[in-house]
Amino acid sequence: MVLGSGFGQVLERVTPELEVPYRQLPGFAAPSVPGHAGRLLVGRLAGVPTILLSGRLHYYEGHSLAKVTLPIRVLAALGVRSVLLTNAAGGIRGSLRPGDFMAIADHINGMGVNPLRTSGAAGGDRFLDLSALYDAWLRGLLRQAARQMGVRLRHGIYLAVAGPCYETPAEIRAFARWGADAVGMSTVPEAIVARQCGLRVAGLSCITNLAAGRSAQPLSHPEVLAAGERSGARAAALLSAFARLYAAADPCTGRQTCCA
Ligand code: HPA
């Protein structure tokens, strides 16, 4: 699991077996953004063996997308087969309110960059089919987890921008016409690389604010963090239930070693 803003409280439910700050991991960089701890944890979430990346690197911090997505390649190399990418996002669609959760059904890459842009000498298949990037089975587990926990879960299209500034109201109106339901500054590069590595991908947004122009309130990072905090307990319940359902549905995950 990659924990974005608003999802940190799940760590209270983790029994850690190993905890490593990113700065001790070769190739990892410490996040520079408040709300992103920068630690890799191996442990049990609701009894289920899980690796959690607490905090992520963003393109807007000045990192290359190769650096931003390195942790995903590391997870894949460790034998992980499914990844849940979480984030904070602004709600574009009228029915999305702060405090809602949205399972990502598909994405629009509005970052203007692609993590698979290389000379092709190394780095895997560049011409990926992304037509079913977000795994239907995992999204079904999120739906089930939300139902179990009494958490309202929407499903929609996540649009990623490069950031770091928030959008203009005109941009948000344009994104709405493109079919975007929520907007954020992460996840898309990681999802693409995870697919390239052959992982099942799920995405979950915590809607922390109404997107620019949808409310009179000015947008600010502290506000986004505070809204994420308020949703934190529900986010933790949702992720724990998801982990339990995943382990129950996939006999491989209940064991120490994978049988794939
Ligand atoms: N825009 C972009 N990224 C975000 C937002 C937003 O409104 N809210 C949280 N992350």
PDB file of C-alpha atoms in Angstrom, residues 33-245:
ATOM      1  CA  VAL A  33       6.105  17.540   1.974  1.00  0.00           C
ATOM      2  CA  PRO A  34       4.347  17.765   5.351  1.00  0.00           C
ATOM      3  CA  GLY A  35       2.013  14.769   5.702  1.00  0.00           C
ATOM      4  CA  HIS A  36       4.433  12.343   4.019  1.00  0.00           C
ATOM      5  CA  ALA A  37       6.517  10.500   6.598  1.00  0.00           C
ATOM      6  CA  GLY A  38       8.958   8.677   4.320  1.00  0.00           C
ATOM      7  CA  ARG A  39       9.153   5.225   5.868  1.00  0.00           C
ATOM      8  CA  LEU A  40       8.825   1.713   4.506  1.00  0.00           C
ATOM      9  CA  LEU A  41       7.072  -0.684   6.863  1.00  0.00           C
ATOM     10  CA  VAL A  42       6.798  -4.416   6.630  1.00  0.00           C
ATOM     11  CA  GLY A  43       4.257  -5.876   8.988  1.00  0.00           C
ATOM     12  CA  ARG A  44       0.720  -7.052   9.459  1.00  0.00           C
ATOM     13  CA  LEU A  45      -2.336  -4.956   8.826  1.00  0.00           C
ATOM     14  CA  ALA A  46      -5.383  -6.581  10.403  1.00  0.00           C
ATOM     15  CA  GLY A  47      -3.232  -9.713  10.570  1.00  0.00           C
ATOM     16  CA  VAL A  48      -2.438  -9.643   6.851  1.00  0.00           C
ATOM     17  CA  PRO A  49       1.200  -9.445   5.683  1.00  0.00           C
ATOM     18  CA  THR A  50       1.522  -6.015   4.088  1.00  0.00           C
ATOM     19  CA  ILE A  51       4.241  -3.637   2.947  1.00  0.00           C
ATOM     20  CA  LEU A  52       3.312  -0.010   3.497  1.00  0.00           C
ATOM     21  CA  LEU A  53       5.052   2.951   1.943  1.00  0.00           C
ATOM     22  CA  SER A  54       4.228   5.712   4.362  1.00  0.00           C
ATOM     23  CA  GLY A  55       4.559   8.846   2.303  1.00  0.00           C
ATOM     24  CA  ARG A  56       5.519   9.173  -1.337  1.00  0.00           C
ATOM     25  CA  LEU A  57       7.671  11.306  -3.563  1.00  0.00           C
ATOM     26  CA  HIS A  58       5.951  13.653  -5.985  1.00  0.00           C
ATOM     27  CA  TYR A  59       7.012  14.920  -9.365  1.00  0.00           C
ATOM     28  CA  TYR A  60       6.389  18.480  -8.106  1.00  0.00           C
ATOM     29  CA  GLU A  61       9.165  18.059  -5.530  1.00  0.00           C
ATOM     30  CA  GLY A  62      11.595  18.185  -8.426  1.00  0.00           C
ATOM     31  CA  HIS A  63      12.236  14.450  -8.693  1.00  0.00           C
ATOM     32  CA  SER A  64      12.360  12.556 -11.967  1.00  0.00           C
ATOM     33  CA  LEU A  65       9.490  10.137 -12.508  1.00  0.00           C
ATOM     34  CA  ALA A  66      12.094   7.357 -12.396  1.00  0.00           C
ATOM     35  CA  LYS A  67      12.785   8.356  -8.791  1.00  0.00           C
ATOM     36  CA  VAL A  68       9.093   8.830  -7.955  1.00  0.00           C
ATOM     37  CA  THR A  69       8.260   5.331  -9.175  1.00  0.00           C
ATOM     38  CA  LEU A  70      11.339   3.471  -7.902  1.00  0.00           C
ATOM     39  CA  PRO A  71       9.494   2.268  -4.756  1.00  0.00           C
ATOM     40  CA  ILE A  72       6.940   0.523  -6.985  1.00  0.00           C
ATOM     41  CA  ARG A  73       9.731  -1.306  -8.819  1.00  0.00           C
ATOM     42  CA  VAL A  74      11.161  -2.300  -5.435  1.00  0.00           C
ATOM     43  CA  LEU A  75       7.793  -3.683  -4.297  1.00  0.00           C
ATOM     44  CA  ALA A  76       7.544  -5.699  -7.498  1.00  0.00           C
ATOM     45  CA  ALA A  77      11.101  -6.999  -7.029  1.00  0.00           C
ATOM     46  CA  LEU A  78      10.184  -8.064  -3.491  1.00  0.00           C
ATOM     47  CA  GLY A  79       7.439 -10.276  -4.908  1.00  0.00           C
ATOM     48  CA  VAL A  80       4.430  -8.076  -4.198  1.00  0.00           C
ATOM     49  CA  ARG A  81       1.616  -8.867  -6.631  1.00  0.00           C
ATOM     50  CA  SER A  82      -1.001  -6.217  -5.873  1.00  0.00           C
ATOM     51  CA  VAL A  83      -0.670  -2.569  -4.937  1.00  0.00           C
ATOM     52  CA  LEU A  84      -3.205  -0.148  -3.517  1.00  0.00           C
ATOM     53  CA  LEU A  85      -2.283   3.468  -4.276  1.00  0.00           C
ATOM     54  CA  THR A  86      -3.971   6.058  -2.077  1.00  0.00           C
ATOM     55  CA  ASN A  87      -4.063   9.826  -2.353  1.00  0.00           C
ATOM     56  CA  ALA A  88      -5.813  13.039  -1.413  1.00  0.00           C
ATOM     57  CA  ALA A  89      -7.778  14.644  -4.213  1.00  0.00           C
ATOM     58  CA  GLY A  90     -10.009  17.582  -4.984  1.00  0.00           C
ATOM     59  CA  GLY A  91     -13.593  16.758  -5.952  1.00  0.00           C
ATOM     60  CA  ILE A  92     -14.607  17.881  -9.444  1.00  0.00           C
ATOM     61  CA  ARG A  93     -17.855  15.960  -9.888  1.00  0.00           C
ATOM     62  CA  GLY A  94     -20.767  17.743  -8.213  1.00  0.00           C
ATOM     63  CA  SER A  95     -21.721  14.846  -5.959  1.00  0.00           C
ATOM     64  CA  LEU A  96     -18.225  14.464  -4.444  1.00  0.00           C
ATOM     65  CA  ARG A  97     -17.846  16.128  -1.035  1.00  0.00           C
ATOM     66  CA  PRO A  98     -14.886  16.465   1.307  1.00  0.00           C
ATOM     67  CA  GLY A  99     -14.715  13.292   3.387  1.00  0.00           C
ATOM     68  CA  ASP A 100     -15.884  11.034   0.543  1.00  0.00           C
ATOM     69  CA  PHE A 101     -13.739   8.207  -0.755  1.00  0.00           C
ATOM     70  CA  MET A 102     -13.451   7.424  -4.444  1.00  0.00           C
ATOM     71  CA  ALA A 103     -12.210   4.141  -5.881  1.00  0.00           C
ATOM     72  CA  ILE A 104     -10.295   4.973  -9.035  1.00  0.00           C
ATOM     73  CA  ALA A 105     -11.984   3.356 -12.016  1.00  0.00           C
ATOM     74  CA  ASP A 106      -9.626   4.912 -14.560  1.00  0.00           C
ATOM     75  CA  HIS A 107      -7.309   7.880 -14.891  1.00  0.00           C
ATOM     76  CA  ILE A 108      -6.385  10.774 -17.138  1.00  0.00           C
ATOM     77  CA  ASN A 109      -2.692  11.611 -17.214  1.00  0.00           C
ATOM     78  CA  GLY A 110      -2.633  15.398 -17.231  1.00  0.00           C
ATOM     79  CA  MET A 111       0.916  15.616 -15.904  1.00  0.00           C
ATOM     80  CA  GLY A 112       2.466  16.130 -19.316  1.00  0.00           C
ATOM     81  CA  VAL A 113       5.071  13.454 -18.597  1.00  0.00           C
ATOM     82  CA  ASN A 114       5.143   9.675 -18.637  1.00  0.00           C
ATOM     83  CA  PRO A 115       7.237   7.422 -16.377  1.00  0.00           C
ATOM     84  CA  LEU A 116       7.967   4.976 -19.215  1.00  0.00           C
ATOM     85  CA  ARG A 117       9.704   7.597 -21.333  1.00  0.00           C
ATOM     86  CA  THR A 118      13.139   6.050 -21.893  1.00  0.00           C
ATOM     87  CA  SER A 119      15.461   5.238 -24.755  1.00  0.00           C
ATOM     88  CA  GLY A 120      14.080   1.717 -24.580  1.00  0.00           C
ATOM     89  CA  ALA A 121      17.468   0.113 -23.962  1.00  0.00           C
ATOM     90  CA  ALA A 122      16.227  -1.068 -20.571  1.00  0.00           C
ATOM     91  CA  GLY A 123      13.170  -0.640 -18.414  1.00  0.00           C
ATOM     92  CA  GLY A 124      10.602  -3.030 -19.856  1.00  0.00           C
ATOM     93  CA  ASP A 125       7.734  -2.728 -22.302  1.00  0.00           C
ATOM     94  CA  ARG A 126       6.941   0.888 -23.123  1.00  0.00           C
ATOM     95  CA  PHE A 127       3.848   0.314 -25.256  1.00  0.00           C
ATOM     96  CA  LEU A 128       1.574  -0.851 -22.480  1.00  0.00           C
ATOM     97  CA  ASP A 129      -2.127  -1.424 -22.886  1.00  0.00           C
ATOM     98  CA  LEU A 130      -3.763   0.622 -20.120  1.00  0.00           C
ATOM     99  CA  SER A 131      -7.334  -0.171 -21.077  1.00  0.00           C
ATOM    100  CA  ALA A 132      -7.965  -2.055 -17.824  1.00  0.00           C
ATOM    101  CA  LEU A 133      -5.299  -0.528 -15.604  1.00  0.00           C
ATOM    102  CA  TYR A 134      -7.332  -0.432 -12.392  1.00  0.00           C
ATOM    103  CA  ASP A 135      -8.102  -4.005 -11.452  1.00  0.00           C
ATOM    104  CA  ALA A 136     -11.826  -4.799 -11.350  1.00  0.00           C
ATOM    105  CA  TRP A 137     -11.396  -7.517  -8.725  1.00  0.00           C
ATOM    106  CA  LEU A 138      -9.498  -5.220  -6.347  1.00  0.00           C
ATOM    107  CA  ARG A 139     -12.049  -2.457  -6.888  1.00  0.00           C
ATOM    108  CA  GLY A 140     -14.749  -4.958  -5.995  1.00  0.00           C
ATOM    109  CA  LEU A 141     -12.895  -5.670  -2.731  1.00  0.00           C
ATOM    110  CA  LEU A 142     -12.794  -1.936  -1.995  1.00  0.00           C
ATOM    111  CA  ARG A 143     -16.543  -1.776  -2.629  1.00  0.00           C
ATOM    112  CA  GLN A 144     -17.110  -4.715  -0.266  1.00  0.00           C
ATOM    113  CA  ALA A 145     -14.783  -3.231   2.379  1.00  0.00           C
ATOM    114  CA  ALA A 146     -16.634   0.077   2.266  1.00  0.00           C
ATOM    115  CA  ARG A 147     -19.970  -1.667   2.638  1.00  0.00           C
ATOM    116  CA  GLN A 148     -18.690  -3.649   5.636  1.00  0.00           C
ATOM    117  CA  MET A 149     -17.346  -0.527   7.334  1.00  0.00           C
ATOM    118  CA  GLY A 150     -20.338   1.692   6.514  1.00  0.00           C
ATOM    119  CA  VAL A 151     -18.114   4.067   4.529  1.00  0.00           C
ATOM    120  CA  ARG A 152     -19.577   5.793   1.479  1.00  0.00           C
ATOM    121  CA  LEU A 153     -17.474   4.905  -1.559  1.00  0.00           C
ATOM    122  CA  ARG A 154     -17.831   6.526  -4.957  1.00  0.00           C
ATOM    123  CA  HIS A 155     -16.171   5.315  -8.137  1.00  0.00           C
ATOM    124  CA  GLY A 156     -14.684   7.672 -10.666  1.00  0.00           C
ATOM    125  CA  ILE A 157     -11.961   9.035 -12.892  1.00  0.00           C
ATOM    126  CA  TYR A 158      -8.839  10.517 -11.305  1.00  0.00           C
ATOM    127  CA  LEU A 159      -6.963  13.176 -13.212  1.00  0.00           C
ATOM    128  CA  ALA A 160      -3.332  13.817 -12.282  1.00  0.00           C
ATOM    129  CA  VAL A 161      -1.676  17.190 -12.751  1.00  0.00           C
ATOM    130  CA  ALA A 162       2.011  17.940 -12.261  1.00  0.00           C
ATOM    131  CA  GLY A 163       1.347  20.531  -9.546  1.00  0.00           C
ATOM    132  CA  PRO A 164       2.453  21.897  -7.187  1.00  0.00           C
ATOM    133  CA  CYS A 165       0.016  24.808  -7.414  1.00  0.00           C
ATOM    134  CA  TYR A 166      -3.679  24.092  -7.368  1.00  0.00           C
ATOM    135  CA  GLU A 167      -5.704  24.432 -10.534  1.00  0.00           C
ATOM    136  CA  THR A 168      -7.566  27.419 -11.876  1.00  0.00           C
ATOM    137  CA  PRO A 169     -11.365  27.264 -12.019  1.00  0.00           C
ATOM    138  CA  ALA A 170     -11.096  27.285 -15.825  1.00  0.00           C
ATOM    139  CA  GLU A 171      -8.865  24.212 -15.706  1.00  0.00           C
ATOM    140  CA  ILE A 172     -11.322  22.430 -13.435  1.00  0.00           C
ATOM    141  CA  ARG A 173     -14.202  23.228 -15.808  1.00  0.00           C
ATOM    142  CA  ALA A 174     -12.111  21.841 -18.679  1.00  0.00           C
ATOM    143  CA  PHE A 175     -11.214  18.694 -16.700  1.00  0.00           C
ATOM    144  CA  ALA A 176     -14.910  18.153 -15.898  1.00  0.00           C
ATOM    145  CA  ARG A 177     -15.640  18.198 -19.630  1.00  0.00           C
ATOM    146  CA  TRP A 178     -12.899  15.615 -20.160  1.00  0.00           C
ATOM    147  CA  GLY A 179     -14.767  13.336 -17.769  1.00  0.00           C
ATOM    148  CA  ALA A 180     -12.589  13.751 -14.660  1.00  0.00           C
ATOM    149  CA  ASP A 181     -14.252  13.296 -11.279  1.00  0.00           C
ATOM    150  CA  ALA A 182     -11.320  14.167  -9.012  1.00  0.00           C
ATOM    151  CA  VAL A 183      -7.940  15.841  -9.362  1.00  0.00           C
ATOM    152  CA  GLY A 184      -4.627  15.248  -7.623  1.00  0.00           C
ATOM    153  CA  MET A 185      -0.854  15.350  -8.045  1.00  0.00           C
ATOM    154  CA  SER A 186       0.210  11.720  -7.748  1.00  0.00           C
ATOM    155  CA  THR A 187      -0.689   8.070  -8.325  1.00  0.00           C
ATOM    156  CA  VAL A 188      -0.772   8.013 -12.141  1.00  0.00           C
ATOM    157  CA  PRO A 189       3.001   7.478 -12.622  1.00  0.00           C
ATOM    158  CA  GLU A 190       3.001   4.765  -9.943  1.00  0.00           C
ATOM    159  CA  ALA A 191      -0.029   3.042 -11.467  1.00  0.00           C
ATOM    160  CA  ILE A 192       1.600   2.953 -14.914  1.00  0.00           C
ATOM    161  CA  VAL A 193       4.860   1.539 -13.571  1.00  0.00           C
ATOM    162  CA  ALA A 194       3.005  -0.981 -11.398  1.00  0.00           C
ATOM    163  CA  ARG A 195       1.214  -2.224 -14.497  1.00  0.00           C
ATOM    164  CA  GLN A 196       4.510  -2.428 -16.377  1.00  0.00           C
ATOM    165  CA  CYS A 197       5.829  -4.583 -13.515  1.00  0.00           C
ATOM    166  CA  GLY A 198       2.812  -6.864 -13.825  1.00  0.00           C
ATOM    167  CA  LEU A 199       1.129  -5.874 -10.554  1.00  0.00           C
ATOM    168  CA  ARG A 200      -2.602  -5.690  -9.997  1.00  0.00           C
ATOM    169  CA  VAL A 201      -3.397  -2.019  -9.339  1.00  0.00           C
ATOM    170  CA  ALA A 202      -6.056  -0.407  -7.169  1.00  0.00           C
ATOM    171  CA  GLY A 203      -6.432   3.308  -6.469  1.00  0.00           C
ATOM    172  CA  LEU A 204      -8.299   5.086  -3.708  1.00  0.00           C
ATOM    173  CA  SER A 205      -8.758   8.835  -3.299  1.00  0.00           C
ATOM    174  CA  CYS A 206      -9.796  10.663  -0.177  1.00  0.00           C
ATOM    175  CA  ILE A 207     -11.662  13.757  -1.307  1.00  0.00           C
ATOM    176  CA  THR A 208     -10.213  16.471   0.895  1.00  0.00           C
ATOM    177  CA  ASN A 209     -11.665  19.579  -0.778  1.00  0.00           C
ATOM    178  CA  LEU A 210     -13.882  20.834  -3.530  1.00  0.00           C
ATOM    179  CA  ALA A 211     -11.755  21.524  -6.612  1.00  0.00           C
ATOM    180  CA  ALA A 212     -10.915  25.128  -7.516  1.00  0.00           C
ATOM    181  CA  GLY A 213     -13.946  27.234  -8.382  1.00  0.00           C
ATOM    182  CA  ARG A 214     -16.396  24.800  -6.766  1.00  0.00           C
ATOM    183  CA  SER A 215     -16.282  26.607  -3.443  1.00  0.00           C
ATOM    184  CA  ALA A 216     -15.571  30.111  -2.220  1.00  0.00           C
ATOM    185  CA  GLN A 217     -12.965  28.737   0.190  1.00  0.00           C
ATOM    186  CA  PRO A 218      -9.326  29.249  -0.869  1.00  0.00           C
ATOM    187  CA  LEU A 219      -7.327  26.042  -1.346  1.00  0.00           C
ATOM    188  CA  SER A 220      -4.356  25.363   0.908  1.00  0.00           C
ATOM    189  CA  HIS A 221      -2.143  22.397   1.721  1.00  0.00           C
ATOM    190  CA  PRO A 222      -2.786  22.661   5.500  1.00  0.00           C
ATOM    191  CA  GLU A 223      -6.547  22.569   4.776  1.00  0.00           C
ATOM    192  CA  VAL A 224      -6.085  19.470   2.623  1.00  0.00           C
ATOM    193  CA  LEU A 225      -4.063  17.807   5.405  1.00  0.00           C
ATOM    194  CA  ALA A 226      -6.625  18.747   8.058  1.00  0.00           C
ATOM    195  CA  ALA A 227      -9.469  17.312   5.951  1.00  0.00           C
ATOM    196  CA  GLY A 228      -7.410  14.141   5.440  1.00  0.00           C
ATOM    197  CA  GLU A 229      -6.931  13.876   9.218  1.00  0.00           C
ATOM    198  CA  ARG A 230     -10.682  14.126   9.757  1.00  0.00           C
ATOM    199  CA  SER A 231     -11.234  11.187   7.372  1.00  0.00           C
ATOM    200  CA  GLY A 232      -8.298   9.248   8.824  1.00  0.00           C
ATOM    201  CA  ALA A 233     -10.231   6.852  11.062  1.00  0.00           C
ATOM    202  CA  ARG A 234     -12.594   5.868   8.244  1.00  0.00           C
ATOM    203  CA  ALA A 235      -9.638   5.521   5.860  1.00  0.00           C
ATOM    204  CA  ALA A 236      -7.918   3.186   8.330  1.00  0.00           C
ATOM    205  CA  ALA A 237     -11.062   1.080   8.731  1.00  0.00           C
ATOM    206  CA  LEU A 238     -11.453   0.860   4.962  1.00  0.00           C
ATOM    207  CA  LEU A 239      -7.860  -0.235   4.341  1.00  0.00           C
ATOM    208  CA  SER A 240      -7.962  -2.804   7.149  1.00  0.00           C
ATOM    209  CA  ALA A 241     -11.177  -4.334   5.803  1.00  0.00           C
ATOM    210  CA  PHE A 242      -9.673  -4.332   2.310  1.00  0.00           C
ATOM    211  CA  ALA A 243      -6.583  -6.185   3.572  1.00  0.00           C
ATOM    212  CA  ARG A 244      -8.758  -8.795   5.328  1.00  0.00           C
ATOM    213  CA  LEU A 245     -10.899  -9.349   2.245  1.00  0.00           C
TER     214      LEU A 245
END
